[in-house]
Amino acid sequence: MLLDRRQLLAGAAALAPLVIAGRAFAAPQAGSRLLVVFLRGAYDAANIIAPTGSDFYHASRPTIALGKPNAADPNAPIALDADWSLHPALKESIYPLWQKKQIAFVPFVGTDDLSRSHFETQDTIELGQPIGGHRDYNSGFMARLAAALGQDKPISFTDQLPLCFRGGPIIPNIGLGAVGSKPAVPPKDAALITQMYRGQRNGTSDLGSAVAEGFQVRDSVFRTVDEEMKQASRGAVSPKGFELSARRIGTLMRDQFNLAFVDVGGWDTHVNQGGAQGYLATHIGELGRGLAGFAEAIGPDAWQHTTVVVVSEFGRTFHENGDKGTDHGHGSIYWVLGGGVNGGRMAGAQVALAQATLNQGRDLPVLTDYRGLLGGLVARQFGLAPDRLGSVFPGVAPIDLSLA
């Protein structure tokens, strides 16, 4: 059958490289996939991809900082370059991807939202709309991306449809099921311990009453912290839950879906965060093993055309607080991984860390707008024309970090 001139031109245009802001982007790969992993609660990026080459980092975190890289010490971080190191809990899961140049880290990234509110900044991320104007809560950035792609294979691995997928095509969602945390001592055991000390005295003090009061205080603190953590997580699956479910996500994306979102909670570490060991180390280890399992389950062919982006609403204070934790901050570090990622490097603008370069004297500054970062990624991966890309992140130019 003969094609008319318009059909020939359209076919040629589809094969031609996309040009945005004077730069040529390759035509989209067949079977391209994107998974966004949202770490709700604001993970402490600076203790996961840590600036261990900075004396200021170690001075700012006297009890929770990672040490210097040391191949003979299993608790030491792994050097990525002269300035940055990877948390030892990721040695077996994420570091092999770095060695294969299938993961890059983007420091000093985030939003221009300075509210330091979990809820407001999570909404900012998911909406992808300009700060300060009217917010359309029925227009999430992934819904706009799905509409721009014109494909019918998006999915959200969440109990409820997330804000980022509102307002677009009908999108299925499926919850992964959270694996919650529990108090250190179960109530039954606490009652037995209290009974053991009942009637005993230490001088004029009643040990039984003191022990019972201690457990009551502990449980009250646990409930307070646990409730704040749950609120910040907004019902997201726990890191352990993600580790257990990530392979299923990989299988589903290999066979059925090309655009997906999952949120992982439990990152609001105000108290006893830990360093090489502890609460944060346990959770980041679970996340790393989940991502490695996802990559394995999706298979080498699909992995070659898959990009995973790990984001969080904001970073945390660069200085540790008085409770050996960190508080709400600003700039963060995002992860970009996949079989076709140009990785093995720290990507994007950076600044030497010092008190004078921190945002408001307390946080990592934001040098890369997350919308520009994601815009540059989807432009490269899916070959979106400028008008379609502009509908996803209005008013923000894509930033080409040559990651995809």
Short mmCIF file of N, CA and C in Angstrom, two decimals, residues 166-337:
data_model
loop_
_atom_site.label_atom_id
_atom_site.label_comp_id
_atom_site.label_asym_id
_atom_site.label_seq_id
_atom_site.Cartn_x
_atom_site.Cartn_y
_atom_site.Cartn_z
N ARG A 166 -3.54 10.91 40.43
CA ARG A 166 -4.90 11.41 40.32
C ARG A 166 -5.07 12.29 39.08
N GLY A 167 -6.25 12.17 38.48
CA GLY A 167 -6.61 13.08 37.40
C GLY A 167 -6.27 12.61 36.01
N GLY A 168 -5.72 11.42 35.86
CA GLY A 168 -5.36 10.94 34.54
C GLY A 168 -6.20 9.75 34.13
N PRO A 169 -5.65 8.87 33.32
CA PRO A 169 -6.37 7.65 32.93
C PRO A 169 -6.71 6.81 34.16
N ILE A 170 -7.65 5.90 34.02
CA ILE A 170 -7.99 4.98 35.11
C ILE A 170 -6.78 4.10 35.38
N ILE A 171 -6.34 4.08 36.63
CA ILE A 171 -5.09 3.41 36.99
C ILE A 171 -5.36 2.40 38.10
N PRO A 172 -4.98 1.15 37.92
CA PRO A 172 -5.17 0.16 38.99
C PRO A 172 -4.19 0.41 40.13
N ASN A 173 -4.61 0.07 41.34
CA ASN A 173 -3.68 0.11 42.47
C ASN A 173 -3.86 -1.15 43.31
N ILE A 174 -2.75 -1.60 43.87
CA ILE A 174 -2.77 -2.81 44.68
C ILE A 174 -1.81 -2.62 45.84
N GLY A 175 -2.30 -2.81 47.07
CA GLY A 175 -1.46 -2.63 48.25
C GLY A 175 -0.53 -3.80 48.46
N LEU A 176 0.65 -3.50 49.01
CA LEU A 176 1.64 -4.54 49.25
C LEU A 176 1.53 -5.11 50.66
N GLY A 177 0.85 -4.39 51.57
CA GLY A 177 0.71 -4.86 52.94
C GLY A 177 1.90 -4.48 53.79
N ALA A 178 1.65 -3.67 54.80
CA ALA A 178 2.74 -3.17 55.64
C ALA A 178 3.15 -4.22 56.67
N VAL A 179 4.41 -4.19 56.99
CA VAL A 179 4.93 -5.00 58.09
C VAL A 179 5.31 -4.03 59.18
N GLY A 180 4.47 -3.88 60.20
CA GLY A 180 4.65 -2.82 61.19
C GLY A 180 5.73 -3.14 62.21
N SER A 181 6.12 -2.10 62.93
CA SER A 181 7.10 -2.26 64.00
C SER A 181 6.37 -2.50 65.31
N LYS A 182 7.09 -3.05 66.29
CA LYS A 182 6.51 -3.35 67.59
C LYS A 182 7.42 -2.81 68.69
N PRO A 183 6.88 -2.60 69.88
CA PRO A 183 7.73 -2.18 71.00
C PRO A 183 8.82 -3.21 71.25
N ALA A 184 9.94 -2.74 71.83
CA ALA A 184 11.08 -3.64 72.07
C ALA A 184 10.71 -4.80 72.99
N VAL A 185 9.85 -4.55 74.00
CA VAL A 185 9.43 -5.59 74.93
C VAL A 185 7.92 -5.77 74.81
N PRO A 186 7.44 -6.95 74.40
CA PRO A 186 6.00 -7.18 74.28
C PRO A 186 5.30 -6.97 75.62
N PRO A 187 4.02 -6.56 75.61
CA PRO A 187 3.29 -6.31 76.85
C PRO A 187 3.30 -7.49 77.82
N LYS A 188 3.18 -8.73 77.30
CA LYS A 188 3.16 -9.90 78.17
C LYS A 188 4.47 -10.03 78.94
N ASP A 189 5.60 -9.83 78.23
CA ASP A 189 6.91 -9.92 78.89
C ASP A 189 7.10 -8.78 79.88
N ALA A 190 6.62 -7.58 79.54
CA ALA A 190 6.73 -6.44 80.45
C ALA A 190 5.98 -6.72 81.75
N ALA A 191 4.80 -7.37 81.64
CA ALA A 191 4.03 -7.69 82.84
C ALA A 191 4.77 -8.69 83.71
N LEU A 192 5.43 -9.67 83.10
CA LEU A 192 6.19 -10.67 83.86
C LEU A 192 7.37 -10.03 84.58
N ILE A 193 8.06 -9.11 83.88
CA ILE A 193 9.21 -8.44 84.50
C ILE A 193 8.75 -7.57 85.67
N THR A 194 7.64 -6.87 85.46
CA THR A 194 7.10 -6.04 86.54
C THR A 194 6.74 -6.89 87.77
N GLN A 195 6.15 -8.07 87.54
CA GLN A 195 5.77 -8.98 88.63
C GLN A 195 7.00 -9.45 89.39
N MET A 196 8.11 -9.67 88.69
CA MET A 196 9.34 -10.13 89.32
C MET A 196 9.84 -9.13 90.36
N TYR A 197 9.66 -7.84 90.08
CA TYR A 197 10.20 -6.80 90.97
C TYR A 197 9.18 -6.32 92.00
N ARG A 198 7.95 -6.80 91.92
CA ARG A 198 6.91 -6.34 92.84
C ARG A 198 7.29 -6.70 94.28
N GLY A 199 7.20 -5.73 95.17
CA GLY A 199 7.52 -5.95 96.58
C GLY A 199 8.98 -5.75 96.92
N GLN A 200 9.87 -5.63 95.94
CA GLN A 200 11.28 -5.42 96.20
C GLN A 200 11.56 -3.93 96.33
N ARG A 201 12.58 -3.61 97.14
CA ARG A 201 12.89 -2.21 97.39
C ARG A 201 14.38 -1.96 97.21
N ASN A 202 14.69 -0.75 96.84
CA ASN A 202 16.07 -0.28 96.77
C ASN A 202 16.15 0.94 97.67
N GLY A 203 16.56 0.73 98.91
CA GLY A 203 16.48 1.82 99.89
C GLY A 203 15.02 2.11 100.18
N THR A 204 14.61 3.34 99.91
CA THR A 204 13.22 3.74 100.13
C THR A 204 12.38 3.62 98.88
N SER A 205 12.99 3.20 97.76
CA SER A 205 12.29 3.15 96.47
C SER A 205 11.65 1.78 96.26
N ASP A 206 10.42 1.77 95.76
CA ASP A 206 9.70 0.54 95.42
C ASP A 206 10.08 0.16 93.99
N LEU A 207 10.88 -0.91 93.83
CA LEU A 207 11.36 -1.30 92.50
C LEU A 207 10.21 -1.70 91.58
N GLY A 208 9.20 -2.38 92.15
CA GLY A 208 8.07 -2.80 91.32
C GLY A 208 7.37 -1.63 90.69
N SER A 209 7.11 -0.58 91.48
CA SER A 209 6.44 0.61 90.95
C SER A 209 7.32 1.32 89.93
N ALA A 210 8.64 1.37 90.21
CA ALA A 210 9.56 2.04 89.28
C ALA A 210 9.61 1.32 87.94
N VAL A 211 9.66 -0.01 87.98
CA VAL A 211 9.70 -0.78 86.74
C VAL A 211 8.40 -0.60 85.96
N ALA A 212 7.26 -0.68 86.67
CA ALA A 212 5.97 -0.50 85.99
C ALA A 212 5.87 0.88 85.35
N GLU A 213 6.33 1.90 86.09
CA GLU A 213 6.29 3.26 85.55
C GLU A 213 7.22 3.39 84.34
N GLY A 214 8.37 2.71 84.42
CA GLY A 214 9.31 2.75 83.30
C GLY A 214 8.71 2.17 82.03
N PHE A 215 8.00 1.05 82.16
CA PHE A 215 7.36 0.46 80.99
C PHE A 215 6.24 1.36 80.45
N GLN A 216 5.50 2.02 81.36
CA GLN A 216 4.44 2.92 80.92
C GLN A 216 5.01 4.09 80.13
N VAL A 217 6.11 4.66 80.64
CA VAL A 217 6.75 5.77 79.93
C VAL A 217 7.26 5.31 78.58
N ARG A 218 7.91 4.13 78.59
CA ARG A 218 8.43 3.59 77.32
C ARG A 218 7.33 3.40 76.29
N ASP A 219 6.20 2.82 76.72
CA ASP A 219 5.10 2.57 75.79
C ASP A 219 4.49 3.87 75.30
N SER A 220 4.41 4.87 76.21
CA SER A 220 3.86 6.16 75.80
C SER A 220 4.75 6.82 74.74
N VAL A 221 6.07 6.76 74.97
CA VAL A 221 7.00 7.34 73.98
C VAL A 221 6.92 6.58 72.67
N PHE A 222 6.87 5.24 72.77
CA PHE A 222 6.78 4.44 71.55
C PHE A 222 5.55 4.80 70.74
N ARG A 223 4.39 4.91 71.44
CA ARG A 223 3.15 5.22 70.72
C ARG A 223 3.23 6.58 70.06
N THR A 224 3.84 7.55 70.76
CA THR A 224 3.96 8.90 70.20
C THR A 224 4.83 8.90 68.95
N VAL A 225 6.01 8.28 69.06
CA VAL A 225 6.93 8.23 67.92
C VAL A 225 6.35 7.39 66.79
N ASP A 226 5.74 6.24 67.16
CA ASP A 226 5.17 5.35 66.16
C ASP A 226 4.04 6.03 65.41
N GLU A 227 3.20 6.81 66.13
CA GLU A 227 2.09 7.50 65.49
C GLU A 227 2.61 8.56 64.53
N GLU A 228 3.66 9.30 64.94
CA GLU A 228 4.23 10.31 64.04
C GLU A 228 4.82 9.64 62.80
N MET A 229 5.50 8.51 63.01
CA MET A 229 6.08 7.78 61.89
C MET A 229 4.99 7.32 60.92
N LYS A 230 3.88 6.80 61.46
CA LYS A 230 2.80 6.33 60.60
C LYS A 230 2.17 7.48 59.84
N GLN A 231 2.00 8.63 60.51
CA GLN A 231 1.42 9.78 59.82
C GLN A 231 2.34 10.25 58.70
N ALA A 232 3.64 10.31 58.98
CA ALA A 232 4.59 10.74 57.95
C ALA A 232 4.64 9.75 56.80
N SER A 233 4.38 8.46 57.08
CA SER A 233 4.44 7.43 56.05
C SER A 233 3.16 7.35 55.22
N ARG A 234 2.06 7.92 55.73
CA ARG A 234 0.79 7.95 55.00
C ARG A 234 0.36 6.58 54.49
N GLY A 235 0.53 5.58 55.31
CA GLY A 235 0.07 4.24 54.94
C GLY A 235 0.99 3.49 53.99
N ALA A 236 2.19 4.02 53.74
CA ALA A 236 3.12 3.36 52.82
C ALA A 236 3.60 2.04 53.41
N VAL A 237 3.99 1.12 52.53
CA VAL A 237 4.53 -0.16 52.96
C VAL A 237 5.84 0.08 53.72
N SER A 238 6.15 -0.79 54.69
CA SER A 238 7.41 -0.68 55.42
C SER A 238 8.57 -1.14 54.54
N PRO A 239 9.82 -0.77 54.90
CA PRO A 239 10.96 -1.28 54.14
C PRO A 239 11.00 -2.80 54.07
N LYS A 240 10.68 -3.49 55.19
CA LYS A 240 10.64 -4.95 55.16
C LYS A 240 9.55 -5.44 54.21
N GLY A 241 8.39 -4.77 54.24
CA GLY A 241 7.32 -5.14 53.32
C GLY A 241 7.74 -4.95 51.87
N PHE A 242 8.49 -3.88 51.61
CA PHE A 242 8.96 -3.66 50.24
C PHE A 242 9.96 -4.74 49.83
N GLU A 243 10.86 -5.09 50.75
CA GLU A 243 11.83 -6.14 50.43
C GLU A 243 11.12 -7.43 50.05
N LEU A 244 10.05 -7.77 50.78
CA LEU A 244 9.34 -9.01 50.52
C LEU A 244 8.51 -8.95 49.24
N SER A 245 8.14 -7.76 48.79
CA SER A 245 7.22 -7.62 47.66
C SER A 245 7.87 -7.17 46.37
N ALA A 246 9.12 -6.70 46.44
CA ALA A 246 9.75 -6.08 45.27
C ALA A 246 9.87 -7.03 44.09
N ARG A 247 10.11 -8.30 44.36
CA ARG A 247 10.21 -9.25 43.26
C ARG A 247 8.88 -9.40 42.52
N ARG A 248 7.78 -9.34 43.27
CA ARG A 248 6.47 -9.40 42.61
C ARG A 248 6.24 -8.17 41.73
N ILE A 249 6.71 -7.01 42.22
CA ILE A 249 6.62 -5.80 41.40
C ILE A 249 7.41 -5.98 40.12
N GLY A 250 8.63 -6.54 40.24
CA GLY A 250 9.46 -6.76 39.06
C GLY A 250 8.79 -7.68 38.05
N THR A 251 8.18 -8.76 38.53
CA THR A 251 7.51 -9.69 37.62
C THR A 251 6.34 -9.03 36.91
N LEU A 252 5.56 -8.25 37.67
CA LEU A 252 4.41 -7.56 37.06
C LEU A 252 4.85 -6.52 36.04
N MET A 253 5.91 -5.80 36.34
CA MET A 253 6.38 -4.79 35.38
C MET A 253 7.06 -5.44 34.18
N ARG A 254 7.64 -6.58 34.37
CA ARG A 254 8.23 -7.30 33.24
C ARG A 254 7.15 -7.73 32.24
N ASP A 255 6.00 -8.19 32.77
CA ASP A 255 5.00 -8.81 31.91
C ASP A 255 3.85 -7.90 31.53
N GLN A 256 3.52 -6.88 32.37
CA GLN A 256 2.26 -6.17 32.14
C GLN A 256 2.33 -4.65 32.17
N PHE A 257 3.16 -4.04 33.03
CA PHE A 257 3.06 -2.61 33.27
C PHE A 257 4.36 -1.88 32.93
N ASN A 258 4.22 -0.63 32.49
CA ASN A 258 5.42 0.11 32.09
C ASN A 258 5.65 1.38 32.90
N LEU A 259 4.68 1.77 33.73
CA LEU A 259 4.80 3.01 34.51
C LEU A 259 4.21 2.72 35.89
N ALA A 260 5.03 2.82 36.94
CA ALA A 260 4.57 2.38 38.26
C ALA A 260 5.09 3.27 39.37
N PHE A 261 4.38 3.20 40.49
CA PHE A 261 4.70 3.99 41.68
C PHE A 261 4.55 3.10 42.91
N VAL A 262 5.48 3.22 43.85
CA VAL A 262 5.35 2.53 45.13
C VAL A 262 5.93 3.45 46.20
N ASP A 263 5.28 3.48 47.37
CA ASP A 263 5.83 4.28 48.46
C ASP A 263 6.24 3.37 49.61
N VAL A 264 7.32 3.78 50.27
CA VAL A 264 7.90 3.00 51.36
C VAL A 264 8.05 3.95 52.55
N GLY A 265 7.45 3.61 53.68
CA GLY A 265 7.47 4.48 54.85
C GLY A 265 8.51 4.09 55.87
N GLY A 266 8.56 4.87 56.96
CA GLY A 266 9.44 4.53 58.07
C GLY A 266 10.76 5.27 58.11
N TRP A 267 10.84 6.48 57.53
CA TRP A 267 12.12 7.17 57.39
C TRP A 267 12.24 8.42 58.26
N ASP A 268 11.30 8.64 59.17
CA ASP A 268 11.31 9.86 59.99
C ASP A 268 12.11 9.60 61.25
N THR A 269 13.42 9.80 61.19
CA THR A 269 14.35 9.31 62.22
C THR A 269 14.79 10.44 63.16
N HIS A 270 13.91 10.88 64.03
CA HIS A 270 14.25 11.93 64.99
C HIS A 270 15.07 11.41 66.16
N VAL A 271 14.92 10.14 66.49
CA VAL A 271 15.51 9.59 67.71
C VAL A 271 16.27 8.31 67.41
N ASN A 272 17.50 8.18 67.97
CA ASN A 272 18.29 6.94 67.89
C ASN A 272 18.33 6.39 66.48
N GLN A 273 18.74 7.21 65.56
CA GLN A 273 18.80 6.84 64.15
C GLN A 273 19.84 5.77 63.87
N GLY A 274 20.96 5.85 64.59
CA GLY A 274 22.04 4.91 64.36
C GLY A 274 22.97 5.36 63.25
N GLY A 275 24.09 4.67 63.12
CA GLY A 275 25.06 4.98 62.07
C GLY A 275 25.25 3.80 61.15
N ALA A 276 26.40 3.13 61.28
CA ALA A 276 26.64 1.93 60.47
C ALA A 276 25.70 0.80 60.88
N GLN A 277 25.24 0.82 62.13
CA GLN A 277 24.27 -0.15 62.63
C GLN A 277 23.08 0.64 63.21
N GLY A 278 21.95 -0.06 63.41
CA GLY A 278 20.83 0.60 64.04
C GLY A 278 19.60 0.68 63.14
N TYR A 279 18.67 1.53 63.56
CA TYR A 279 17.36 1.61 62.90
C TYR A 279 17.47 1.94 61.42
N LEU A 280 18.15 3.02 61.08
CA LEU A 280 18.25 3.43 59.68
C LEU A 280 19.01 2.40 58.86
N ALA A 281 20.07 1.84 59.42
CA ALA A 281 20.85 0.83 58.72
C ALA A 281 19.99 -0.39 58.37
N THR A 282 19.15 -0.82 59.32
CA THR A 282 18.27 -1.96 59.07
C THR A 282 17.31 -1.67 57.92
N HIS A 283 16.69 -0.50 57.96
CA HIS A 283 15.71 -0.16 56.93
C HIS A 283 16.35 0.04 55.56
N ILE A 284 17.51 0.67 55.51
CA ILE A 284 18.12 0.91 54.21
C ILE A 284 18.63 -0.41 53.62
N GLY A 285 19.03 -1.34 54.50
CA GLY A 285 19.41 -2.66 54.02
C GLY A 285 18.23 -3.37 53.38
N GLU A 286 17.06 -3.27 54.00
CA GLU A 286 15.85 -3.88 53.44
C GLU A 286 15.50 -3.25 52.10
N LEU A 287 15.59 -1.93 52.02
CA LEU A 287 15.31 -1.25 50.75
C LEU A 287 16.27 -1.71 49.66
N GLY A 288 17.56 -1.76 49.99
CA GLY A 288 18.55 -2.17 49.00
C GLY A 288 18.31 -3.58 48.49
N ARG A 289 18.00 -4.50 49.41
CA ARG A 289 17.74 -5.87 48.97
C ARG A 289 16.47 -5.95 48.13
N GLY A 290 15.48 -5.11 48.46
CA GLY A 290 14.27 -5.07 47.65
C GLY A 290 14.55 -4.61 46.23
N LEU A 291 15.34 -3.56 46.08
CA LEU A 291 15.66 -3.04 44.75
C LEU A 291 16.49 -4.05 43.96
N ALA A 292 17.43 -4.71 44.63
CA ALA A 292 18.22 -5.74 43.93
C ALA A 292 17.33 -6.89 43.49
N GLY A 293 16.36 -7.27 44.35
CA GLY A 293 15.42 -8.33 43.97
C GLY A 293 14.54 -7.92 42.82
N PHE A 294 14.11 -6.66 42.80
CA PHE A 294 13.33 -6.15 41.67
C PHE A 294 14.12 -6.28 40.37
N ALA A 295 15.36 -5.84 40.39
CA ALA A 295 16.19 -5.90 39.19
C ALA A 295 16.36 -7.33 38.70
N GLU A 296 16.50 -8.27 39.63
CA GLU A 296 16.67 -9.67 39.24
C GLU A 296 15.37 -10.24 38.68
N ALA A 297 14.24 -9.89 39.32
CA ALA A 297 12.96 -10.46 38.90
C ALA A 297 12.48 -9.93 37.56
N ILE A 298 12.80 -8.68 37.27
CA ILE A 298 12.31 -8.11 36.01
C ILE A 298 13.06 -8.71 34.82
N GLY A 299 14.24 -9.26 35.09
CA GLY A 299 14.98 -9.96 34.04
C GLY A 299 15.92 -9.04 33.28
N PRO A 300 17.01 -9.58 32.74
CA PRO A 300 18.04 -8.75 32.10
C PRO A 300 17.55 -7.97 30.89
N ASP A 301 16.65 -8.53 30.11
CA ASP A 301 16.17 -7.81 28.92
C ASP A 301 15.34 -6.60 29.31
N ALA A 302 14.35 -6.81 30.19
CA ALA A 302 13.50 -5.69 30.62
C ALA A 302 14.30 -4.70 31.46
N TRP A 303 15.23 -5.19 32.28
CA TRP A 303 16.05 -4.30 33.11
C TRP A 303 16.83 -3.31 32.26
N GLN A 304 17.22 -3.74 31.08
CA GLN A 304 17.99 -2.87 30.19
C GLN A 304 17.18 -1.65 29.78
N HIS A 305 15.85 -1.73 29.82
CA HIS A 305 14.99 -0.63 29.39
C HIS A 305 14.15 -0.09 30.54
N THR A 306 14.60 -0.36 31.77
CA THR A 306 13.87 0.08 32.96
C THR A 306 14.69 1.11 33.72
N THR A 307 14.02 2.17 34.18
CA THR A 307 14.64 3.15 35.06
C THR A 307 13.86 3.20 36.37
N VAL A 308 14.57 3.11 37.48
CA VAL A 308 13.98 3.25 38.81
C VAL A 308 14.53 4.54 39.42
N VAL A 309 13.63 5.37 39.92
CA VAL A 309 14.04 6.61 40.58
C VAL A 309 13.57 6.56 42.03
N VAL A 310 14.49 6.71 42.96
CA VAL A 310 14.18 6.71 44.39
C VAL A 310 14.20 8.15 44.88
N VAL A 311 13.07 8.62 45.39
CA VAL A 311 12.92 10.01 45.81
C VAL A 311 12.44 10.06 47.27
N SER A 312 12.52 11.24 47.88
CA SER A 312 11.97 11.48 49.21
C SER A 312 11.55 12.94 49.28
N GLU A 313 10.63 13.27 50.20
CA GLU A 313 10.08 14.63 50.16
C GLU A 313 11.10 15.70 50.48
N PHE A 314 12.01 15.42 51.40
CA PHE A 314 13.12 16.33 51.68
C PHE A 314 14.20 15.56 52.41
N GLY A 315 15.35 16.19 52.60
CA GLY A 315 16.42 15.57 53.37
C GLY A 315 16.22 15.87 54.85
N ARG A 316 17.30 15.69 55.61
CA ARG A 316 17.22 15.93 57.05
C ARG A 316 18.34 16.87 57.47
N THR A 317 18.25 17.38 58.67
CA THR A 317 19.26 18.32 59.12
C THR A 317 20.65 17.71 59.03
N PHE A 318 21.60 18.54 58.62
CA PHE A 318 22.96 18.03 58.46
C PHE A 318 23.60 17.76 59.82
N HIS A 319 23.29 18.58 60.81
CA HIS A 319 23.78 18.35 62.17
C HIS A 319 22.82 17.38 62.88
N GLU A 320 23.37 16.40 63.60
CA GLU A 320 22.50 15.53 64.38
C GLU A 320 21.89 16.30 65.54
N ASN A 321 20.73 15.85 66.02
CA ASN A 321 20.08 16.53 67.13
C ASN A 321 20.49 15.91 68.47
N GLY A 322 19.90 16.42 69.56
CA GLY A 322 20.27 15.95 70.89
C GLY A 322 19.79 14.56 71.22
N ASP A 323 18.92 13.99 70.37
CA ASP A 323 18.41 12.64 70.58
C ASP A 323 19.08 11.62 69.67
N LYS A 324 20.25 11.98 69.15
CA LYS A 324 21.02 11.10 68.27
C LYS A 324 20.22 10.72 67.01
N GLY A 325 19.49 11.71 66.51
CA GLY A 325 18.74 11.55 65.27
C GLY A 325 18.89 12.79 64.42
N THR A 326 18.00 12.97 63.47
CA THR A 326 18.02 14.14 62.60
C THR A 326 16.59 14.63 62.42
N ASP A 327 16.46 15.92 62.15
CA ASP A 327 15.14 16.53 62.02
C ASP A 327 14.85 16.90 60.57
N HIS A 328 13.69 17.48 60.34
CA HIS A 328 13.25 17.80 58.98
C HIS A 328 14.20 18.80 58.33
N GLY A 329 14.61 18.50 57.10
CA GLY A 329 15.57 19.34 56.41
C GLY A 329 15.07 19.84 55.07
N HIS A 330 15.97 19.85 54.09
CA HIS A 330 15.62 20.41 52.77
C HIS A 330 16.18 19.53 51.64
N GLY A 331 17.39 19.78 51.18
CA GLY A 331 17.94 19.02 50.06
C GLY A 331 18.14 17.55 50.39
N SER A 332 18.06 16.71 49.35
CA SER A 332 18.17 15.27 49.53
C SER A 332 19.13 14.70 48.50
N ILE A 333 19.19 13.39 48.41
CA ILE A 333 19.96 12.67 47.39
C ILE A 333 19.04 11.63 46.78
N TYR A 334 18.84 11.70 45.48
CA TYR A 334 17.97 10.75 44.77
C TYR A 334 18.83 9.68 44.10
N TRP A 335 18.22 8.53 43.88
CA TRP A 335 18.88 7.42 43.21
C TRP A 335 18.25 7.23 41.83
N VAL A 336 19.07 6.96 40.84
CA VAL A 336 18.59 6.62 39.50
C VAL A 336 19.30 5.34 39.08
N LEU A 337 18.53 4.25 38.91
CA LEU A 337 19.15 2.97 38.58
C LEU A 337 18.39 2.26 37.47
#
